[in-house]
C-alpha atoms as a printed R data frame, in Angstrom:
    type eleno elety resid chain resno       x       y      z
1   ATOM     1    CA   UNK     A     1   0.000   0.000  0.000
2   ATOM     2    CA   UNK     A     2   1.312   3.464 -0.910
3   ATOM     3    CA   UNK     A     3   2.629   5.747  1.813
4   ATOM     4    CA   UNK     A     4  -0.245   7.784  3.235
5   ATOM     5    CA   UNK     A     5  -2.880   5.533  1.653
6   ATOM     6    CA   UNK     A     6  -4.220   4.389  5.017
7   ATOM     7    CA   UNK     A     7  -4.520   7.990  6.193
8   ATOM     8    CA   UNK     A     8  -6.418   8.958  3.049
9   ATOM     9    CA   UNK     A     9  -8.772   6.000  3.503
10  ATOM    10    CA   UNK     A    10  -9.380   6.921  7.145
11  ATOM    11    CA   UNK     A    11 -10.266  10.489  6.175
12  ATOM    12    CA   UNK     A    12 -12.759   9.039  3.681
13  ATOM    13    CA   UNK     A    13 -14.395   7.198  6.562
14  ATOM    14    CA   UNK     A    14 -13.108   3.680  5.936
15  ATOM    15    CA   UNK     A    15 -13.263   1.855  9.265
16  ATOM    16    CA   UNK     A    16 -11.113  -1.076  8.143
17  ATOM    17    CA   UNK     A    17  -8.267   1.289  7.309
18  ATOM    18    CA   UNK     A    18  -8.480   2.776 10.805
19  ATOM    19    CA   UNK     A    19  -8.444  -0.689 12.378
20  ATOM    20    CA   UNK     A    20  -5.391  -1.674 10.331
21  ATOM    21    CA   UNK     A    21  -3.481   1.471 11.248
22  ATOM    22    CA   UNK     A    22  -4.289   1.005 14.931
23  ATOM    23    CA   UNK     A    23  -2.942  -2.546 14.724
24  ATOM    24    CA   UNK     A    24   0.238  -1.281 13.034
25  ATOM    25    CA   UNK     A    25   0.640   1.397 15.726
26  ATOM    26    CA   UNK     A    26   0.268  -1.123 18.538
27  ATOM    27    CA   UNK     A    27   2.724  -3.489 16.810
28  ATOM    28    CA   UNK     A    28   5.156  -0.578 16.290
29  ATOM    29    CA   UNK     A    29   5.287  -1.015 12.506
30  ATOM    30    CA   UNK     A    30   7.570   1.801 11.178
31  ATOM    31    CA   UNK     A    31   5.217   2.746  8.319
32  ATOM    32    CA   UNK     A    32   2.541   3.761 10.836
33  ATOM    33    CA   UNK     A    33   4.546   6.880 11.661
34  ATOM    34    CA   UNK     A    34   4.114   8.269  8.137
35  ATOM    35    CA   UNK     A    35   0.359   7.682  8.292
36  ATOM    36    CA   UNK     A    36   0.169   9.517 11.622
37  ATOM    37    CA   UNK     A    37   2.054  12.457 10.116
38  ATOM    38    CA   UNK     A    38  -0.581  12.707  7.403
39  ATOM    39    CA   UNK     A    39  -3.446  12.497  9.922
40  ATOM    40    CA   UNK     A    40  -2.090  15.047 12.394
41  ATOM    41    CA   UNK     A    41  -3.516  18.181 10.655
42  ATOM    42    CA   UNK     A    42  -6.970  16.597 10.934
43  ATOM    43    CA   UNK     A    43  -6.843  16.085 14.711
44  ATOM    44    CA   UNK     A    44  -7.655  18.328 17.665
45  ATOM    45    CA   UNK     A    45 -11.442  18.276 17.416
46  ATOM    46    CA   UNK     A    46 -12.525  15.329 19.586
47  ATOM    47    CA   UNK     A    47 -13.378  15.738 23.260
48  ATOM    48    CA   UNK     A    48 -11.044  13.296 25.022
49  ATOM    49    CA   UNK     A    49 -12.397  11.934 28.295
50  ATOM    50    CA   UNK     A    50 -10.168   9.956 30.636
51  ATOM    51    CA   UNK     A    51 -11.802   7.420 32.951
52  ATOM    52    CA   UNK     A    52  -9.512   6.182 35.696
53  ATOM    53    CA   UNK     A    53  -9.673   4.463 39.049
54  ATOM    54    CA   UNK     A    54  -8.647   1.345 40.900
55  ATOM    55    CA   UNK     A    55  -9.550  -2.147 39.636
56  ATOM    56    CA   UNK     A    56 -13.009  -3.309 40.666
57  ATOM    57    CA   UNK     A    57 -14.666   0.099 40.618
58  ATOM    58    CA   UNK     A    58 -16.824  -0.777 37.613
59  ATOM    59    CA   UNK     A    59 -15.119   1.437 35.040
60  ATOM    60    CA   UNK     A    60 -15.983  -0.791 32.072
61  ATOM    61    CA   UNK     A    61 -19.670  -0.964 32.981
62  ATOM    62    CA   UNK     A    62 -19.655   2.795 33.465
63  ATOM    63    CA   UNK     A    63 -18.050   3.331 30.047
64  ATOM    64    CA   UNK     A    64 -20.618   1.022 28.450
65  ATOM    65    CA   UNK     A    65 -23.488   3.164 29.745
66  ATOM    66    CA   UNK     A    66 -21.726   6.459 28.988
67  ATOM    67    CA   UNK     A    67 -21.516   5.316 25.364
68  ATOM    68    CA   UNK     A    68 -25.258   4.710 25.383
69  ATOM    69    CA   UNK     A    69 -25.980   8.170 26.818
70  ATOM    70    CA   UNK     A    70 -23.707   9.880 24.296
71  ATOM    71    CA   UNK     A    71 -25.253   7.997 21.375
72  ATOM    72    CA   UNK     A    72 -28.706   9.062 22.534
73  ATOM    73    CA   UNK     A    73 -27.394  12.617 22.309
74  ATOM    74    CA   UNK     A    74 -26.248  11.954 18.722
75  ATOM    75    CA   UNK     A    75 -22.527  11.961 19.551
76  ATOM    76    CA   UNK     A    76 -20.168   9.624 17.713
77  ATOM    77    CA   UNK     A    77 -17.866   7.812 20.110
78  ATOM    78    CA   UNK     A    78 -14.422   6.221 20.075
79  ATOM    79    CA   UNK     A    79 -13.296   4.055 22.983
80  ATOM    80    CA   UNK     A    80  -9.732   3.106 23.907
81  ATOM    81    CA   UNK     A    81  -9.782   0.453 26.632
82  ATOM    82    CA   UNK     A    82  -6.311  -0.140 28.059
83  ATOM    83    CA   UNK     A    83  -6.062  -3.615 29.566
84  ATOM    84    CA   UNK     A    84  -3.416  -5.673 31.377
85  ATOM    85    CA   UNK     A    85  -0.956  -7.513 29.143
86  ATOM    86    CA   UNK     A    86  -1.279 -11.250 28.618
87  ATOM    87    CA   UNK     A    87   1.954 -12.997 29.710
88  ATOM    88    CA   UNK     A    88   1.462 -15.483 26.846
89  ATOM    89    CA   UNK     A    89   0.494 -13.397 23.800
90  ATOM    90    CA   UNK     A    90   1.587  -9.891 24.807
91  ATOM    91    CA   UNK     A    91  -1.921  -8.690 23.919
92  ATOM    92    CA   UNK     A    92  -4.773  -7.368 26.023
93  ATOM    93    CA   UNK     A    93  -6.159  -9.907 28.493
94  ATOM    94    CA   UNK     A    94  -9.590  -8.326 28.169
95  ATOM    95    CA   UNK     A    95 -10.555  -7.483 24.599
96  ATOM    96    CA   UNK     A    96 -13.240  -5.429 22.888
97  ATOM    97    CA   UNK     A    97 -14.982  -8.686 21.929
98  ATOM    98    CA   UNK     A    98 -15.590  -9.362 25.631
99  ATOM    99    CA   UNK     A    99 -16.693  -5.937 26.731
100 ATOM   100    CA   UNK     A   100 -19.327  -3.550 25.337
101 ATOM   101    CA   UNK     A   101 -20.739  -6.161 22.950
102 ATOM   102    CA   UNK     A   102 -24.017  -4.357 22.407
103 ATOM   103    CA   UNK     A   103 -22.268  -1.423 20.707
104 ATOM   104    CA   UNK     A   104 -20.288  -3.548 18.239
105 ATOM   105    CA   UNK     A   105 -22.823  -3.133 15.424
106 ATOM   106    CA   UNK     A   106 -23.268   0.620 15.948
107 ATOM   107    CA   UNK     A   107 -21.496   2.498 13.143
108 ATOM   108    CA   UNK     A   108 -21.233   5.528 15.413
109 ATOM   109    CA   UNK     A   109 -19.033   3.649 17.904
110 ATOM   110    CA   UNK     A   110 -15.460   2.367 17.457
111 ATOM   111    CA   UNK     A   111 -13.870   0.359 20.278
112 ATOM   112    CA   UNK     A   112 -10.222  -0.632 20.522
113 ATOM   113    CA   UNK     A   113  -8.521  -2.590 23.316
114 ATOM   114    CA   UNK     A   114  -4.833  -2.063 23.970
115 ATOM   115    CA   UNK     A   115  -2.366  -3.894 26.187
116 ATOM   116    CA   UNK     A   116  -0.132  -1.900 28.513
117 ATOM   117    CA   UNK     A   117   2.866  -4.091 27.546
118 ATOM   118    CA   UNK     A   118   4.567  -3.184 30.792
119 ATOM   119    CA   UNK     A   119   4.171   0.574 30.368
120 ATOM   120    CA   UNK     A   120   3.460   2.341 33.667
121 ATOM   121    CA   UNK     A   121   0.993   5.174 34.105
122 ATOM   122    CA   UNK     A   122  -2.155   3.186 33.350
123 ATOM   123    CA   UNK     A   123  -1.798   3.794 29.623
124 ATOM   124    CA   UNK     A   124  -0.257   1.984 26.683
125 ATOM   125    CA   UNK     A   125   2.587   3.713 24.819
126 ATOM   126    CA   UNK     A   126   0.417   3.738 21.701
127 ATOM   127    CA   UNK     A   127  -2.658   5.216 23.420
128 ATOM   128    CA   UNK     A   128  -1.955   8.786 22.277
129 ATOM   129    CA   UNK     A   129  -1.603   7.693 18.646
130 ATOM   130    CA   UNK     A   130  -4.764   5.556 18.733
131 ATOM   131    CA   UNK     A   131  -6.677   8.536 20.134
132 ATOM   132    CA   UNK     A   132  -5.372  10.671 17.249
133 ATOM   133    CA   UNK     A   133  -6.642   8.128 14.717
134 ATOM   134    CA   UNK     A   134 -10.110   8.180 16.299
135 ATOM   135    CA   UNK     A   135  -9.998  11.973 16.332
136 ATOM   136    CA   UNK     A   136  -9.120  12.029 12.613
137 ATOM   137    CA   UNK     A   137 -11.953   9.550 11.975
138 ATOM   138    CA   UNK     A   138 -14.302  12.316 13.106
139 ATOM   139    CA   UNK     A   139 -15.387  10.916 16.470
140 ATOM   140    CA   UNK     A   140 -16.993  13.617 18.591
141 ATOM   141    CA   UNK     A   141 -15.897  12.026 21.859
142 ATOM   142    CA   UNK     A   142 -13.036   9.625 22.635
143 ATOM   143    CA   UNK     A   143 -13.271   7.745 25.936
144 ATOM   144    CA   UNK     A   144  -9.981   6.422 27.341
145 ATOM   145    CA   UNK     A   145 -10.397   3.831 30.088
146 ATOM   146    CA   UNK     A   146  -7.122   3.174 31.899
147 ATOM   147    CA   UNK     A   147  -5.969  -0.185 33.183
148 ATOM   148    CA   UNK     A   148  -6.435   0.734 36.823
149 ATOM   149    CA   UNK     A   149  -3.004   0.648 38.424
150 ATOM   150    CA   UNK     A   150  -3.467   2.998 41.347
151 ATOM   151    CA   UNK     A   151  -0.729   5.568 41.881
152 ATOM   152    CA   UNK     A   152   0.457   5.619 38.269
153 ATOM   153    CA   UNK     A   153  -2.975   6.640 36.968
154 ATOM   154    CA   UNK     A   154  -2.151  10.352 36.970
155 ATOM   155    CA   UNK     A   155  -0.559  10.074 33.500
156 ATOM   156    CA   UNK     A   156  -4.059  10.289 32.025
157 ATOM   157    CA   UNK     A   157  -4.095  14.022 32.818
158 ATOM   158    CA   UNK     A   158  -1.574  14.560 29.988
159 ATOM   159    CA   UNK     A   159  -3.951  13.001 27.493
160 ATOM   160    CA   UNK     A   160  -7.523  13.947 28.371
161 ATOM   161    CA   UNK     A   161  -9.463  17.203 28.334
162 ATOM   162    CA   UNK     A   162 -11.858  15.928 31.015
163 ATOM   163    CA   UNK     A   163 -10.769  13.450 33.685
164 ATOM   164    CA   UNK     A   164 -13.238  11.214 35.511
165 ATOM   165    CA   UNK     A   165 -12.040   9.416 38.644
166 ATOM   166    CA   UNK     A   166 -14.133   6.398 39.652
167 ATOM   167    CA   UNK     A   167 -14.325   5.291 43.295
168 ATOM   168    CA   UNK     A   168 -16.590   2.934 45.223
169 ATOM   169    CA   UNK     A   169 -17.646   2.767 48.887
170 ATOM   170    CA   UNK     A   170 -16.014   0.423 51.344
171 ATOM   171    CA   UNK     A   171 -12.663  -0.226 49.659
172 ATOM   172    CA   UNK     A   172 -10.558   2.603 51.037
173 ATOM   173    CA   UNK     A   173 -10.420   4.227 47.604
174 ATOM   174    CA   UNK     A   174 -10.686   7.676 49.145
175 ATOM   175    CA   UNK     A   175  -7.369   7.184 50.967
176 ATOM   176    CA   UNK     A   176  -5.780   5.662 47.870
177 ATOM   177    CA   UNK     A   177  -6.941   8.621 45.790
178 ATOM   178    CA   UNK     A   178  -5.336  11.052 48.199
179 ATOM   179    CA   UNK     A   179  -2.064   9.090 48.224
180 ATOM   180    CA   UNK     A   180  -1.990   8.876 44.443
181 ATOM   181    CA   UNK     A   181  -2.565  12.564 43.924
182 ATOM   182    CA   UNK     A   182  -5.699  11.763 41.914
183 ATOM   183    CA   UNK     A   183  -7.585  14.540 43.696
184 ATOM   184    CA   UNK     A   184  -5.371  16.991 41.838
185 ATOM   185    CA   UNK     A   185  -6.151  15.551 38.396
186 ATOM   186    CA   UNK     A   186  -9.850  14.733 38.635
187 ATOM   187    CA   UNK     A   187 -12.429  17.053 37.088
188 ATOM   188    CA   UNK     A   188 -15.358  14.799 37.972
189 ATOM   189    CA   UNK     A   189 -15.439  12.208 40.751
190 ATOM   190    CA   UNK     A   190 -17.828   9.299 40.434
191 ATOM   191    CA   UNK     A   191 -18.867   7.216 43.425
192 ATOM   192    CA   UNK     A   192 -20.039   4.129 41.575
193 ATOM   193    CA   UNK     A   193 -21.976   1.218 43.102
194 ATOM   194    CA   UNK     A   194 -23.709   3.879 45.182
195 ATOM   195    CA   UNK     A   195 -26.304   1.385 46.378
196 ATOM   196    CA   UNK     A   196 -23.655  -0.010 48.742
197 ATOM   197    CA   UNK     A   197 -23.438   1.044 52.373
198 ATOM   198    CA   UNK     A   198 -21.136   3.981 52.941
199 ATOM   199    CA   UNK     A   199 -21.750   5.732 49.610
200 ATOM   200    CA   UNK     A   200 -22.851   9.008 51.209
201 ATOM   201    CA   UNK     A   201 -19.871   8.866 53.588
202 ATOM   202    CA   UNK     A   202 -17.524   8.441 50.636
203 ATOM   203    CA   UNK     A   203 -19.095  11.420 48.850
204 ATOM   204    CA   UNK     A   204 -18.715  13.612 51.934
205 ATOM   205    CA   UNK     A   205 -15.063  12.643 52.414
206 ATOM   206    CA   UNK     A   206 -14.217  13.476 48.813
207 ATOM   207    CA   UNK     A   207 -16.052  16.789 49.036
208 ATOM   208    CA   UNK     A   208 -14.200  17.669 52.255
209 ATOM   209    CA   UNK     A   209 -10.855  16.927 50.625
210 ATOM   210    CA   UNK     A   210 -11.778  19.000 47.580
211 ATOM   211    CA   UNK     A   211 -12.785  21.917 49.797
212 ATOM   212    CA   UNK     A   212  -9.216  21.984 51.138
213 ATOM   213    CA   UNK     A   213  -7.947  22.958 47.685
214 ATOM   214    CA   UNK     A   214  -7.644  26.585 46.661
215 ATOM   215    CA   UNK     A   215  -9.807  27.678 43.708
216 ATOM   216    CA   UNK     A   216  -9.725  30.988 41.908
217 ATOM   217    CA   UNK     A   217 -12.883  32.673 40.568
218 ATOM   218    CA   UNK     A   218 -12.225  31.248 37.086
219 ATOM   219    CA   UNK     A   219 -11.164  27.753 38.180
220 ATOM   220    CA   UNK     A   220 -13.217  24.629 37.645
221 ATOM   221    CA   UNK     A   221 -14.475  23.208 40.926
222 ATOM   222    CA   UNK     A   222 -14.564  19.397 40.699
223 ATOM   223    CA   UNK     A   223 -17.943  17.781 41.230
224 ATOM   224    CA   UNK     A   224 -18.950  14.449 42.780
225 ATOM   225    CA   UNK     A   225 -21.616  12.291 41.142
226 ATOM   226    CA   UNK     A   226 -23.170   9.108 42.531
227 ATOM   227    CA   UNK     A   227 -23.910   6.343 40.022
228 ATOM   228    CA   UNK     A   228 -25.112   2.768 39.883
229 ATOM   229    CA   UNK     A   229 -23.808   1.860 36.457
230 ATOM   230    CA   UNK     A   230 -25.195  -1.673 36.498
231 ATOM   231    CA   UNK     A   231 -28.685  -0.211 37.097
232 ATOM   232    CA   UNK     A   232 -28.116   2.780 34.770
233 ATOM   233    CA   UNK     A   233 -28.649   5.301 37.548
234 ATOM   234    CA   UNK     A   234 -26.888   8.650 37.657
235 ATOM   235    CA   UNK     A   235 -25.432   8.277 34.152
236 ATOM   236    CA   UNK     A   236 -27.388  11.148 32.575
237 ATOM   237    CA   UNK     A   237 -26.247  13.460 35.367
238 ATOM   238    CA   UNK     A   238 -22.654  12.302 34.824
239 ATOM   239    CA   UNK     A   239 -22.780  13.026 31.093
240 ATOM   240    CA   UNK     A   240 -24.391  16.406 31.867
241 ATOM   241    CA   UNK     A   241 -21.387  17.229 34.064
242 ATOM   242    CA   UNK     A   242 -18.986  16.103 31.321
243 ATOM   243    CA   UNK     A   243 -20.654  18.458 28.852
244 ATOM   244    CA   UNK     A   244 -20.695  21.209 31.457
245 ATOM   245    CA   UNK     A   245 -16.921  20.800 31.844
246 ATOM   246    CA   UNK     A   246 -16.453  20.954 28.070
247 ATOM   247    CA   UNK     A   247 -18.411  24.215 28.019
248 ATOM   248    CA   UNK     A   248 -16.333  25.531 30.920
249 ATOM   249    CA   UNK     A   249 -13.095  24.866 29.040
250 ATOM   250    CA   UNK     A   250 -14.258  27.122 26.210
251 ATOM   251    CA   UNK     A   251 -11.749  28.016 23.528
252 ATOM   252    CA   UNK     A   252  -8.911  29.315 25.735
253 ATOM   253    CA   UNK     A   253  -8.605  26.439 28.211
254 ATOM   254    CA   UNK     A   254  -9.379  23.887 25.484
255 ATOM   255    CA   UNK     A   255  -6.455  25.214 23.444
256 ATOM   256    CA   UNK     A   256  -4.212  25.173 26.518
257 ATOM   257    CA   UNK     A   257  -4.981  21.511 27.200
258 ATOM   258    CA   UNK     A   258  -4.457  20.704 23.522
259 ATOM   259    CA   UNK     A   259  -1.031  22.355 23.605
260 ATOM   260    CA   UNK     A   260  -0.075  20.544 26.817
261 ATOM   261    CA   UNK     A   261  -1.056  17.217 25.279
262 ATOM   262    CA   UNK     A   262   0.881  17.846 22.050
263 ATOM   263    CA   UNK     A   263   3.953  19.015 23.974
264 ATOM   264    CA   UNK     A   264   3.847  15.898 26.140
265 ATOM   265    CA   UNK     A   265   3.581  13.665 23.100
266 ATOM   266    CA   UNK     A   266   6.415  15.531 21.350
267 ATOM   267    CA   UNK     A   267   8.691  15.102 24.371
268 ATOM   268    CA   UNK     A   268   7.954  11.375 24.562
269 ATOM   269    CA   UNK     A   269   8.690  10.875 20.840
270 ATOM   270    CA   UNK     A   270  11.871  12.938 21.131
271 ATOM   271    CA   UNK     A   271  13.071  10.880 24.119
272 ATOM   272    CA   UNK     A   272  12.472   7.655 22.206
273 ATOM   273    CA   UNK     A   273  14.347   8.855 19.116
274 ATOM   274    CA   UNK     A   274  17.270  10.198 21.149
275 ATOM   275    CA   UNK     A   275  17.505   6.924 23.070
276 ATOM   276    CA   UNK     A   276  17.434   4.820 19.909
277 ATOM   277    CA   UNK     A   277  20.065   6.965 18.191
278 ATOM   278    CA   UNK     A   278  22.240   7.073 21.281
279 ATOM   279    CA   UNK     A   279  22.174   3.309 21.781
280 ATOM   280    CA   UNK     A   280  22.980   2.726 18.122
281 ATOM   281    CA   UNK     A   281  26.063   4.950 18.358
282 ATOM   282    CA   UNK     A   282  27.286   3.392 21.603
283 ATOM   283    CA   UNK     A   283  26.940  -0.142 20.270
284 ATOM   284    CA   UNK     A   284  28.598   0.730 16.969
285 ATOM   285    CA   UNK     A   285  31.603   2.314 18.715
286 ATOM   286    CA   UNK     A   286  31.962  -0.599 21.125
287 ATOM   287    CA   UNK     A   287  31.825   1.751 24.112
288 ATOM   288    CA   UNK     A   288  28.556   0.214 25.363
289 ATOM   289    CA   UNK     A   289  30.236  -3.125 26.109
290 ATOM   290    CA   UNK     A   290  33.250  -1.418 27.701
291 ATOM   291    CA   UNK     A   291  31.031   0.659 29.971
292 ATOM   292    CA   UNK     A   292  29.006  -2.353 31.116
293 ATOM   293    CA   UNK     A   293  32.180  -4.300 31.871
294 ATOM   294    CA   UNK     A   294  33.575  -1.360 33.816
295 ATOM   295    CA   UNK     A   295  30.406  -1.049 35.870
296 ATOM   296    CA   UNK     A   296  30.364  -4.777 36.610
297 ATOM   297    CA   UNK     A   297  34.005  -4.653 37.767
298 ATOM   298    CA   UNK     A   298  33.308  -1.402 39.660
299 ATOM   299    CA   UNK     A   299  36.257   0.194 37.905
300 ATOM   300    CA   UNK     A   300  33.925   3.009 36.892
301 ATOM   301    CA   UNK     A   301  30.810   4.472 38.486
302 ATOM   302    CA   UNK     A   302  27.399   5.012 36.810
303 ATOM   303    CA   UNK     A   303  27.800   8.790 36.717
304 ATOM   304    CA   UNK     A   304  31.161   8.687 34.976
305 ATOM   305    CA   UNK     A   305  29.889   5.994 32.617
306 ATOM   306    CA   UNK     A   306  26.888   8.147 31.683
307 ATOM   307    CA   UNK     A   307  29.158  11.152 31.052
308 ATOM   308    CA   UNK     A   308  31.389   9.070 28.763
309 ATOM   309    CA   UNK     A   309  28.354   7.724 26.944
310 ATOM   310    CA   UNK     A   310  26.968  11.228 26.392
311 ATOM   311    CA   UNK     A   311  30.317  12.470 25.109
312 ATOM   312    CA   UNK     A   312  30.412   9.592 22.605
313 ATOM   313    CA   UNK     A   313  26.827  10.216 21.475
314 ATOM   314    CA   UNK     A   314  27.496  13.935 20.940
315 ATOM   315    CA   UNK     A   315  30.848  13.383 19.240
316 ATOM   316    CA   UNK     A   316  30.761  14.565 15.590
317 ATOM   317    CA   UNK     A   317  30.749  11.675 13.161
């Protein structure tokens, strides 16, 4: 297939082309980078919503019903579900065939499961690129459900415009949220499974913690919503709050979050390229082996070794 052909097909609305490119991105096929370059000018329109929280809080069920609410409001939806990595195949343990089955025949919904492949932060390395493909496809909203790894979840703030933190009563999630710094990244807090004992107590504790933060007159004040996703209760109110936050962002704050996301992605790509180039030069010169041997024999220290490596990498060819 010609370079850029997948991107052109995606912009024409061909779903199979999008699925193929997403597979190539996740498999780190080099040609995918050229397709992403072609798609980039057509991104920046989708409302990206991060949904994070500890395992067992019902995030997937919540996402399933959020999709339904958004479709009833005539929004097209993309979903990136980041799952644990299978130790046997390297793929996602939970796949889009298992979850959200009832939306699989809806042309307005596109669901993709990704494996973390050992990447910390609750997200896959390819998540940002997959979101861009869905954005270029013309999806109005892209939901990103993280794997649920506790303290590393805060990475989602670099990706999403609106961040939803999901908690449940009776599991100490309030304390975990405080430890993880999630209170600083959440725009909307959801107490799911609110039919359980202690739901109101959990809501009050979150609200008390939020009141301890300092808010300016133009700052968004996070809200707490109670839901029972399995019974489809509280979901309309949750989606109302999501749309209220989108309205609050307006053009200025929306642009700021867009810039922050693009800068973060640029820095990650730059780090990867610098690392790859640096390792190639060290291995070609033979210095890499010498440095490792020196470290093992303790004839050199890690700081000196790093300085020598940097000098070799920066040396004119």
